[in-house]
Amino acid sequence: MLDPEASKSALRSLFRRTPAVDLATLRRTLKAENYMGVLRRLTLLGYLPSYTHNGRYYTLREVPQFDEHGLWRFGSIGFYQGGTLKAAARDLVEKSEAGKTQQELQSLLHVRAHNELLEHVCAGRLQRNLLDEKHWLYLSPASGRCAKQWARRLAQKKRAAALPGPLTAAMTVEILVAVLQDSRVLTTPEQVVRRLHHQGADVSLEHVRWVFERYGLGKKGGPDSARALR
């Protein structure tokens, strides 16, 4: 097996070529005989296992450029700055303004986190309320935070029910693209409606306001429209 200094050099060279690699590649690179030897050398530089593919891929902590959710992807391989899928599921629910459904988490993570969410609920690390006949809403375990998340989600649901007709995925994309085009300024819903109407799009102010609320647009410190489109 390569000595510690040679291992550092070999690992940095490897990850410059390929940002995420599997255990077999790491063993060949380090001339390591076993899994624990690989982990000891990775620890010298700091590493993360993938939260996808059952943790089969690895990257150095210095490699990823994480998004606002702490997520980074290399092709189909996903990494979370907090480590595992279980950690990602818990943290994304805890940090969300209105809780998360399993479907919403799957959209962010590109993998199902149903089992991980249930484990957190059973262990008291998350709470959940029935949102409708088919969906559970997962919430912070802290009672005050949980109440705020639940109230915000109910308010969103009420506003969505009052929309003049269904808000389709295509309409949502149109709104987000319009915000992106004005990303250098603090765009308002009214400005977006005027832009879309000028382009011939049939979108109401209520629809636009709901999308702004849903994606945290138009607020300093909120996610920008480019990230919302990803």
Coordinates of N, CA and C in Angstrom, one line a residue:
M1 N 0.8 -1.2 0.0 CA 0.0 0.0 0.0 C 0.9 1.2 0.0
L2 N 0.4 2.3 -0.7 CA 1.2 3.5 -0.8 C 1.3 4.1 0.6
D3 N 2.5 4.8 0.9 CA 2.6 5.5 2.2 C 1.7 6.7 2.2
P4 N 1.5 7.3 3.4 CA 0.6 8.4 3.5 C 0.8 9.6 2.5
E5 N 2.0 10.0 2.4 CA 2.2 11.2 1.4 C 2.0 10.8 0.0
A6 N 2.4 9.6 -0.4 CA 2.2 9.2 -1.8 C 0.7 8.9 -2.0
S7 N 0.0 8.5 -1.0 CA -1.5 8.3 -1.1 C -2.2 9.6 -1.3
K8 N -1.8 10.7 -0.6 CA -2.4 12.0 -0.8 C -2.2 12.5 -2.2
S9 N -1.0 12.3 -2.7 CA -0.8 12.8 -4.1 C -1.6 12.0 -5.1
A10 N -1.6 10.6 -4.9 CA -2.3 9.8 -5.8 C -3.8 10.1 -5.8
L11 N -4.4 10.3 -4.6 CA -5.8 10.6 -4.5 C -6.2 11.9 -5.1
R12 N -5.4 12.9 -4.9 CA -5.7 14.2 -5.5 C -5.6 14.1 -7.0
S13 N -4.7 13.4 -7.5 CA -4.6 13.2 -9.0 C -5.8 12.5 -9.5
L14 N -6.2 11.4 -8.8 CA -7.3 10.6 -9.2 C -8.6 11.5 -9.2
F15 N -8.9 12.2 -8.2 CA -10.1 13.0 -8.1 C -10.1 14.2 -9.0
R16 N -8.9 14.7 -9.4 CA -8.9 15.7 -10.5 C -9.4 15.2 -11.8
R17 N -9.1 13.9 -12.0 CA -9.6 13.3 -13.3 C -11.0 12.8 -13.2
T18 N -11.4 12.3 -12.1 CA -12.8 11.8 -11.9 C -13.3 12.2 -10.5
P19 N -14.3 13.1 -10.4 CA -14.7 13.6 -9.1 C -15.3 12.6 -8.2
A20 N -15.8 11.5 -8.7 CA -16.4 10.4 -7.9 C -16.0 9.1 -8.4
V21 N -15.5 8.3 -7.4 CA -14.9 7.0 -7.8 C -15.4 5.9 -6.9
D22 N -15.3 4.6 -7.3 CA -15.8 3.5 -6.5 C -14.6 2.9 -5.7
L23 N -15.0 2.0 -4.9 CA -14.0 1.4 -4.0 C -12.9 0.6 -4.8
A24 N -13.3 -0.1 -5.8 CA -12.3 -0.9 -6.6 C -11.3 0.0 -7.2
T25 N -11.7 1.2 -7.7 CA -10.7 2.1 -8.3 C -9.8 2.6 -7.2
L26 N -10.3 2.9 -6.1 CA -9.5 3.5 -5.0 C -8.5 2.4 -4.5
R27 N -8.9 1.2 -4.4 CA -8.0 0.1 -4.0 C -6.8 0.0 -5.0
R28 N -7.2 0.0 -6.3 CA -6.1 -0.1 -7.3 C -5.1 1.1 -7.2
T29 N -5.7 2.3 -7.0 CA -4.9 3.5 -7.0 C -3.9 3.5 -5.8
L30 N -4.4 3.1 -4.7 CA -3.7 3.1 -3.4 C -2.9 1.8 -3.2
K31 N -3.1 0.8 -4.1 CA -2.5 -0.5 -3.9 C -2.9 -1.1 -2.5
A32 N -4.1 -0.8 -2.1 CA -4.6 -1.3 -0.8 C -5.2 -2.7 -0.9
E33 N -5.1 -3.4 0.1 CA -5.6 -4.8 0.1 C -7.0 -4.9 0.6
N34 N -7.4 -3.9 1.4 CA -8.8 -4.0 2.0 C -9.5 -2.6 2.1
Y35 N -10.7 -2.7 2.5 CA -11.6 -1.5 2.6 C -11.1 -0.5 3.6
M36 N -10.7 -1.0 4.8 CA -10.3 -0.2 5.9 C -9.0 0.6 5.6
G37 N -8.1 0.0 4.8 CA -6.9 0.7 4.4 C -7.3 1.9 3.5
V38 N -8.2 1.7 2.6 CA -8.7 2.8 1.7 C -9.3 3.9 2.6
L39 N -10.1 3.6 3.5 CA -10.7 4.6 4.4 C -9.7 5.4 5.2
R40 N -8.7 4.7 5.7 CA -7.6 5.4 6.4 C -6.9 6.4 5.6
R41 N -6.7 6.1 4.3 CA -6.0 7.0 3.4 C -6.9 8.2 3.0
L42 N -8.2 7.9 2.8 CA -9.2 8.9 2.5 C -9.3 9.9 3.6
T43 N -9.3 9.4 4.8 CA -9.4 10.2 6.0 C -8.3 11.3 6.1
L44 N -7.2 11.0 5.5 CA -6.1 12.0 5.6 C -6.5 13.3 4.9
L45 N -7.3 13.2 3.9 CA -7.7 14.4 3.1 C -9.1 14.8 3.4
G46 N -10.0 13.9 4.0 CA -11.4 14.2 4.2 C -12.2 13.8 3.0
Y47 N -13.2 13.0 3.3 CA -14.0 12.4 2.2 C -15.4 12.3 2.5
L48 N -16.2 12.1 1.5 CA -17.7 11.8 1.6 C -18.1 10.6 0.8
P49 N -18.9 9.7 1.4 CA -19.5 8.7 0.6 C -20.8 9.2 -0.1
S50 N -21.1 8.6 -1.2 CA -22.4 9.1 -1.9 C -23.6 8.7 -1.1
Y51 N -24.6 9.5 -1.2 CA -25.9 9.1 -0.5 C -26.7 8.3 -1.5
T52 N -26.3 8.2 -2.8 CA -27.0 7.4 -3.7 C -26.1 6.1 -3.9
H53 N -26.6 5.1 -4.6 CA -25.9 3.9 -5.0 C -25.4 3.2 -3.7
N54 N -26.2 3.3 -2.6 CA -25.8 2.6 -1.4 C -24.4 3.0 -0.9
G55 N -24.0 4.2 -1.1 CA -22.7 4.7 -0.6 C -21.5 4.1 -1.3
R56 N -21.7 3.7 -2.5 CA -20.6 2.9 -3.2 C -19.6 3.8 -3.8
Y57 N -19.9 5.1 -3.9 CA -18.9 6.1 -4.5 C -18.4 7.0 -3.5
Y58 N -17.2 7.6 -3.7 CA -16.5 8.5 -2.8 C -16.0 9.7 -3.5
T59 N -15.9 10.8 -2.8 CA -15.3 12.0 -3.3 C -14.6 12.6 -2.1
L60 N -13.6 13.5 -2.5 CA -13.0 14.3 -1.4 C -13.8 15.5 -1.0
R61 N -13.8 15.9 0.2 CA -14.6 17.0 0.7 C -14.3 18.3 -0.1
E62 N -13.1 18.4 -0.6 CA -12.7 19.7 -1.3 C -13.3 19.7 -2.7
V63 N -13.8 18.6 -3.2 CA -14.2 18.6 -4.6 C -15.6 19.2 -4.9
P64 N -16.7 18.8 -4.1 CA -18.0 19.3 -4.5 C -18.2 20.8 -4.4
Q65 N -19.1 21.3 -5.2 CA -19.6 22.7 -5.1 C -21.1 22.5 -4.7
F66 N -21.4 22.5 -3.4 CA -22.8 22.2 -3.0 C -23.7 23.3 -3.3
D67 N -25.0 22.9 -3.5 CA -26.0 23.9 -3.8 C -26.6 24.4 -2.4
E68 N -27.7 25.2 -2.5 CA -28.2 25.8 -1.2 C -28.8 24.7 -0.3
H69 N -29.0 23.5 -0.8 CA -29.5 22.4 0.0 C -28.4 21.5 0.6
G70 N -27.2 21.9 0.2 CA -26.0 21.0 0.6 C -25.9 19.8 -0.2
L71 N -26.4 19.8 -1.5 CA -26.4 18.7 -2.4 C -25.5 19.0 -3.6
W72 N -24.9 17.9 -4.1 CA -24.0 18.0 -5.3 C -24.1 16.7 -6.0
R73 N -24.2 16.8 -7.3 CA -24.3 15.6 -8.2 C -23.2 15.5 -9.2
F74 N -22.7 14.3 -9.4 CA -21.8 14.0 -10.6 C -22.5 13.0 -11.4
G75 N -23.1 13.4 -12.5 CA -24.0 12.4 -13.2 C -25.1 12.0 -12.4
S76 N -25.3 10.7 -12.2 CA -26.4 10.1 -11.4 C -26.0 9.9 -9.9
I77 N -24.7 10.3 -9.6 CA -24.2 10.1 -8.2 C -24.4 11.3 -7.4
G78 N -25.0 11.1 -6.2 CA -25.4 12.3 -5.4 C -24.6 12.3 -4.1
F79 N -24.2 13.5 -3.7 CA -23.4 13.6 -2.4 C -24.1 14.7 -1.6
Y80 N -24.1 14.5 -0.3 CA -24.7 15.5 0.7 C -23.6 15.9 1.6
Q81 N -23.5 17.2 1.9 CA -22.4 17.7 2.7 C -22.5 17.2 4.1
G82 N -23.6 16.7 4.5 CA -23.7 16.1 5.9 C -23.5 14.6 5.9
G83 N -23.3 14.0 4.7 CA -23.0 12.6 4.7 C -24.0 11.7 4.0
T84 N -24.9 11.1 4.8 CA -25.7 10.0 4.3 C -27.1 10.5 3.9
L85 N -27.8 9.6 3.2 CA -29.2 9.8 2.8 C -30.0 10.1 4.0
K86 N -29.8 9.3 5.1 CA -30.6 9.5 6.3 C -30.4 10.9 6.9
A87 N -29.1 11.4 6.9 CA -28.9 12.8 7.3 C -29.5 13.8 6.4
A88 N -29.4 13.6 5.1 CA -30.0 14.5 4.2 C -31.5 14.6 4.4
A89 N -32.2 13.5 4.5 CA -33.6 13.5 4.7 C -34.0 14.3 6.0
R90 N -33.3 14.1 7.1 CA -33.6 14.8 8.3 C -33.4 16.3 8.2
D91 N -32.2 16.6 7.7 CA -31.8 18.0 7.6 C -32.7 18.8 6.7
L92 N -33.0 18.3 5.5 CA -33.8 19.0 4.6 C -35.2 19.3 5.1
V93 N -35.8 18.3 5.9 CA -37.1 18.6 6.5 C -36.9 19.6 7.6
E94 N -35.9 19.5 8.4 CA -35.7 20.4 9.5 C -35.5 21.9 9.0
K95 N -34.8 22.0 7.9 CA -34.5 23.4 7.4 C -35.6 24.0 6.6
S96 N -36.5 23.2 6.1 CA -37.6 23.6 5.2 C -38.5 24.6 5.9
E97 N -39.1 25.5 5.2 CA -40.0 26.5 5.8 C -41.4 25.9 6.0
A98 N -41.8 24.9 5.2 CA -43.1 24.3 5.3 C -43.1 22.8 5.3
G99 N -42.1 22.2 5.9 CA -42.0 20.8 5.9 C -41.8 20.2 4.5
K100 N -41.6 18.9 4.4 CA -41.4 18.2 3.1 C -42.2 16.9 3.1
T101 N -42.8 16.7 1.9 CA -43.4 15.3 1.7 C -42.3 14.4 1.1
Q102 N -42.5 13.1 1.2 CA -41.5 12.2 0.6 C -41.3 12.5 -0.9
Q103 N -42.4 12.8 -1.6 CA -42.3 13.1 -3.0 C -41.4 14.4 -3.3
E104 N -41.6 15.4 -2.4 CA -40.7 16.6 -2.6 C -39.3 16.3 -2.3
L105 N -39.0 15.5 -1.3 CA -37.6 15.1 -1.0 C -37.0 14.2 -2.2
Q106 N -37.8 13.4 -2.7 CA -37.4 12.5 -3.9 C -37.0 13.4 -5.0
S107 N -37.8 14.5 -5.3 CA -37.5 15.4 -6.4 C -36.2 16.1 -6.2
L108 N -35.9 16.4 -4.9 CA -34.6 17.1 -4.6 C -33.4 16.1 -4.7
L109 N -33.6 14.9 -4.1 CA -32.5 13.9 -3.9 C -32.4 13.0 -5.1
H110 N -33.4 12.8 -5.9 CA -33.4 11.9 -7.0 C -33.4 10.4 -6.6
V111 N -33.7 10.2 -5.3 CA -33.8 8.8 -4.8 C -35.0 8.9 -3.7
R112 N -35.6 7.7 -3.5 CA -36.6 7.6 -2.4 C -35.9 7.7 -1.1
A113 N -36.6 8.4 -0.1 CA -36.1 8.4 1.2 C -37.2 8.0 2.2
H114 N -38.1 7.2 1.7 CA -39.3 6.8 2.5 C -38.8 6.0 3.8
N115 N -38.0 5.1 3.7 CA -37.5 4.3 4.8 C -36.8 5.2 5.8
E116 N -35.9 6.0 5.3 CA -35.1 6.9 6.2 C -36.1 7.9 7.0
L117 N -37.1 8.4 6.3 CA -38.1 9.3 7.0 C -38.8 8.5 8.1
L118 N -39.2 7.3 7.8 CA -39.9 6.5 8.8 C -39.0 6.2 10.0
E119 N -37.8 5.9 9.8 CA -36.8 5.7 10.9 C -36.7 6.9 11.8
H120 N -36.6 8.1 11.2 CA -36.6 9.3 11.9 C -37.8 9.6 12.8
V121 N -39.0 9.3 12.2 CA -40.2 9.4 12.9 C -40.3 8.5 14.1
C122 N -39.9 7.2 13.9 CA -40.0 6.2 14.9 C -39.0 6.6 16.1
A123 N -37.9 7.2 15.7 CA -36.9 7.6 16.7 C -37.1 8.9 17.3
G124 N -38.2 9.6 16.9 CA -38.5 10.9 17.4 C -37.7 12.1 16.9
R125 N -36.9 11.8 15.8 CA -36.1 12.8 15.2 C -36.9 13.7 14.2
L126 N -38.0 13.2 13.8 CA -38.9 14.0 13.0 C -40.4 13.7 13.4
Q127 N -41.3 14.6 13.1 CA -42.7 14.4 13.2 C -43.3 14.3 11.8
R128 N -44.6 13.8 11.8 CA -45.3 13.9 10.5 C -46.8 14.1 10.8
N129 N -47.5 14.8 9.9 CA -48.9 15.0 9.9 C -49.5 14.6 8.5
L130 N -50.7 14.1 8.5 CA -51.3 13.7 7.3 C -51.8 14.9 6.6
L131 N -51.2 15.2 5.4 CA -51.5 16.4 4.6 C -52.8 16.2 3.8
D132 N -53.0 15.1 3.2 CA -54.2 14.7 2.5 C -54.3 13.2 2.5
E133 N -55.2 12.7 1.7 CA -55.5 11.2 1.7 C -54.3 10.4 1.3
K134 N -53.3 11.0 0.6 CA -52.2 10.2 0.0 C -50.8 10.6 0.5
H135 N -50.7 11.8 1.2 CA -49.4 12.3 1.5 C -49.2 12.7 3.0
W136 N -48.1 12.2 3.5 CA -47.6 12.7 4.8 C -46.7 13.9 4.7
L137 N -46.8 14.8 5.6 CA -45.9 16.0 5.6 C -45.0 15.8 6.8
Y138 N -43.7 15.7 6.5 CA -42.7 15.5 7.5 C -42.2 16.8 8.1
L139 N -42.1 16.9 9.4 CA -41.9 18.2 10.1 C -40.8 18.1 11.2
S140 N -40.3 19.2 11.6 CA -39.3 19.3 12.6 C -39.8 18.7 13.9
P141 N -38.9 18.0 14.7 CA -39.4 17.5 16.0 C -39.6 18.5 17.1
A142 N -39.0 19.7 16.9 CA -39.2 20.8 17.8 C -40.7 21.4 17.7
S143 N -41.4 21.4 18.8 CA -42.8 21.7 18.7 C -43.1 23.1 18.1
G144 N -42.3 24.1 18.5 CA -42.5 25.5 17.9 C -42.2 25.5 16.4
R145 N -41.1 24.9 16.0 CA -40.7 24.9 14.6 C -41.8 24.1 13.8
C146 N -42.2 23.0 14.4 CA -43.2 22.1 13.7 C -44.5 22.9 13.5
A147 N -44.9 23.6 14.5 CA -46.2 24.4 14.3 C -46.1 25.4 13.2
K148 N -44.9 26.1 13.1 CA -44.8 27.1 12.1 C -44.7 26.5 10.7
Q149 N -44.0 25.3 10.6 CA -44.0 24.7 9.3 C -45.4 24.2 8.9
W150 N -46.1 23.6 9.8 CA -47.5 23.1 9.5 C -48.4 24.3 9.1
A151 N -48.3 25.4 9.8 CA -49.2 26.5 9.5 C -48.8 27.1 8.1
R152 N -47.6 27.2 7.8 CA -47.2 27.7 6.5 C -47.6 26.8 5.4
R153 N -47.5 25.4 5.6 CA -48.0 24.5 4.5 C -49.5 24.6 4.3
L154 N -50.2 24.7 5.4 CA -51.7 24.9 5.3 C -52.1 26.1 4.6
A155 N -51.3 27.2 4.8 CA -51.5 28.5 4.1 C -51.2 28.3 2.6
Q156 N -50.2 27.6 2.3 CA -49.8 27.4 0.9 C -50.9 26.6 0.2
K157 N -51.4 25.5 0.9 CA -52.5 24.7 0.4 C -53.7 25.5 0.2
K158 N -54.1 26.4 1.1 CA -55.3 27.2 0.9 C -55.1 28.1 -0.3
R159 N -54.0 28.7 -0.4 CA -53.8 29.6 -1.6 C -53.8 28.8 -2.9
A160 N -53.2 27.6 -2.9 CA -53.2 26.8 -4.1 C -54.7 26.5 -4.5
A161 N -55.5 26.2 -3.5 CA -56.9 25.8 -3.8 C -57.7 27.0 -4.4
A162 N -57.2 28.2 -4.0 CA -58.0 29.4 -4.5 C -57.5 29.9 -5.9
L163 N -56.5 29.2 -6.4 CA -56.0 29.6 -7.7 C -57.0 29.5 -8.8
P164 N -57.0 30.5 -9.8 CA -58.0 30.4 -10.9 C -57.6 29.4 -11.9
G165 N -57.9 28.1 -11.6 CA -57.6 27.0 -12.5 C -56.3 26.4 -12.1
P166 N -55.9 25.2 -12.6 CA -54.7 24.5 -12.2 C -53.5 25.2 -12.6
L167 N -52.5 25.1 -11.7 CA -51.1 25.6 -12.1 C -50.3 24.5 -12.6
T168 N -50.1 24.4 -13.9 CA -49.4 23.3 -14.5 C -47.9 23.4 -14.4
A169 N -47.2 22.3 -14.6 CA -45.7 22.3 -14.6 C -45.2 23.3 -15.6
A170 N -45.8 23.3 -16.8 CA -45.4 24.2 -17.9 C -45.5 25.7 -17.5
M171 N -46.6 26.0 -16.8 CA -46.8 27.4 -16.3 C -45.7 27.8 -15.3
T172 N -45.4 26.8 -14.4 CA -44.4 27.1 -13.3 C -43.1 27.3 -14.0
V173 N -42.7 26.6 -15.0 CA -41.4 26.8 -15.7 C -41.4 28.1 -16.3
E174 N -42.5 28.5 -17.0 CA -42.6 29.9 -17.6 C -42.3 31.0 -16.6
I175 N -42.9 30.8 -15.4 CA -42.7 31.8 -14.4 C -41.3 31.9 -13.9
L176 N -40.7 30.7 -13.6 CA -39.3 30.7 -13.2 C -38.3 31.2 -14.2
V177 N -38.6 30.9 -15.5 CA -37.7 31.4 -16.5 C -37.8 33.0 -16.6
A178 N -39.0 33.5 -16.4 CA -39.2 34.9 -16.4 C -38.4 35.6 -15.3
V179 N -38.5 34.9 -14.1 CA -37.7 35.5 -13.0 C -36.2 35.4 -13.2
L180 N -35.8 34.3 -13.9 CA -34.4 34.1 -14.2 C -33.9 35.2 -15.1
Q181 N -34.7 35.6 -16.1 CA -34.3 36.6 -17.0 C -34.1 38.0 -16.3
D182 N -34.7 38.2 -15.2 CA -34.5 39.4 -14.4 C -33.8 39.2 -13.2
S183 N -32.9 38.2 -13.2 CA -32.2 37.8 -11.9 C -31.3 38.8 -11.3
R184 N -30.9 39.8 -12.1 CA -30.0 40.8 -11.6 C -30.7 41.9 -10.7
V185 N -32.0 41.9 -10.7 CA -32.8 42.8 -9.9 C -33.8 42.0 -9.1
L186 N -34.3 42.6 -8.0 CA -35.3 42.0 -7.2 C -36.7 42.0 -7.8
T187 N -37.0 41.0 -8.6 CA -38.2 41.0 -9.4 C -39.4 40.8 -8.5
T188 N -40.5 41.4 -8.9 CA -41.8 41.3 -8.2 C -42.8 40.4 -9.0
P189 N -43.8 39.8 -8.4 CA -44.8 39.1 -9.1 C -45.5 39.9 -10.2
E190 N -45.7 41.2 -9.9 CA -46.4 42.0 -10.8 C -45.5 42.2 -12.1
Q191 N -44.2 42.4 -11.9 CA -43.3 42.5 -13.1 C -43.3 41.3 -13.9
V192 N -43.3 40.1 -13.2 CA -43.3 38.9 -14.0 C -44.6 38.7 -14.8
V193 N -45.7 39.0 -14.2 CA -47.0 38.9 -14.9 C -47.0 39.8 -16.1
R194 N -46.5 41.0 -16.0 CA -46.5 41.9 -17.2 C -45.6 41.3 -18.3
R195 N -44.4 40.8 -17.9 CA -43.5 40.2 -18.9 C -44.2 39.0 -19.6
L196 N -44.8 38.2 -18.8 CA -45.5 37.0 -19.4 C -46.7 37.3 -20.3
H197 N -47.5 38.3 -19.8 CA -48.6 38.7 -20.7 C -48.1 39.4 -22.0
H198 N -47.0 40.1 -21.9 CA -46.4 40.7 -23.1 C -46.0 39.6 -24.1
Q199 N -45.6 38.4 -23.5 CA -45.1 37.3 -24.3 C -46.3 36.4 -24.8
G200 N -47.5 36.8 -24.3 CA -48.7 36.0 -24.7 C -49.0 34.9 -23.8
A201 N -48.4 34.8 -22.7 CA -48.7 33.7 -21.7 C -49.9 34.0 -20.9
D202 N -50.8 33.0 -20.7 CA -52.0 33.2 -19.9 C -51.7 32.7 -18.5
V203 N -51.1 33.6 -17.7 CA -50.8 33.3 -16.3 C -51.3 34.4 -15.4
S204 N -52.0 34.0 -14.3 CA -52.6 35.0 -13.5 C -51.6 35.5 -12.4
L205 N -51.9 36.7 -11.8 CA -51.0 37.2 -10.7 C -51.1 36.2 -9.5
E206 N -52.2 35.6 -9.3 CA -52.3 34.6 -8.2 C -51.4 33.4 -8.4
H207 N -51.3 32.9 -9.6 CA -50.4 31.9 -9.9 C -48.9 32.3 -9.7
V208 N -48.6 33.5 -10.1 CA -47.2 33.9 -9.9 C -46.9 34.1 -8.5
R209 N -47.8 34.7 -7.7 CA -47.5 34.9 -6.3 C -47.3 33.5 -5.6
W210 N -48.1 32.5 -6.0 CA -48.0 31.2 -5.4 C -46.6 30.6 -5.7
V211 N -46.1 30.7 -6.9 CA -44.8 30.2 -7.3 C -43.7 31.0 -6.5
F212 N -43.8 32.3 -6.4 CA -42.9 33.1 -5.6 C -42.8 32.5 -4.1
E213 N -44.0 32.2 -3.6 CA -44.1 31.7 -2.2 C -43.5 30.3 -2.1
R214 N -43.8 29.5 -3.1 CA -43.4 28.1 -3.1 C -41.9 28.0 -3.2
Y215 N -41.2 28.8 -4.0 CA -39.8 28.7 -4.2 C -39.0 29.7 -3.5
G216 N -39.6 30.6 -2.7 CA -38.9 31.6 -1.9 C -38.2 32.6 -2.8
L217 N -38.9 33.0 -3.9 CA -38.3 34.0 -4.8 C -38.6 35.4 -4.4
G218 N -37.8 36.3 -4.9 CA -38.0 37.7 -4.6 C -37.7 38.2 -3.2
K219 N -36.9 37.3 -2.5 CA -36.5 37.6 -1.1 C -35.0 37.5 -1.0
K220 N -34.4 38.5 -0.3 CA -33.0 38.4 -0.1 C -32.7 37.2 0.8
G221 N -31.7 36.4 0.3 CA -31.3 35.2 1.1 C -32.1 34.0 0.7
G222 N -33.2 34.2 -0.1 CA -34.0 33.1 -0.6 C -33.3 32.4 -1.8
P223 N -33.7 31.2 -2.2 CA -33.1 30.6 -3.3 C -33.4 31.3 -4.6
D224 N -32.4 31.5 -5.4 CA -32.6 32.2 -6.7 C -33.3 31.3 -7.7
S225 N -33.7 32.0 -8.8 CA -34.5 31.2 -9.8 C -33.7 30.2 -10.5
A226 N -32.4 30.5 -10.7 CA -31.6 29.5 -11.4 C -31.5 28.2 -10.6
R227 N -31.4 28.3 -9.3 CA -31.4 27.1 -8.5 C -32.8 26.4 -8.5
A228 N -33.8 27.2 -8.4 CA -35.2 26.6 -8.4 C -35.4 25.8 -9.7
L229 N -34.8 26.2 -10.8 CA -35.0 25.5 -12.1 C -34.3 24.2 -12.1
R230 N -33.3 23.9 -11.3 CA -32.5 22.7 -11.3 C -33.3 21.5 -10.7

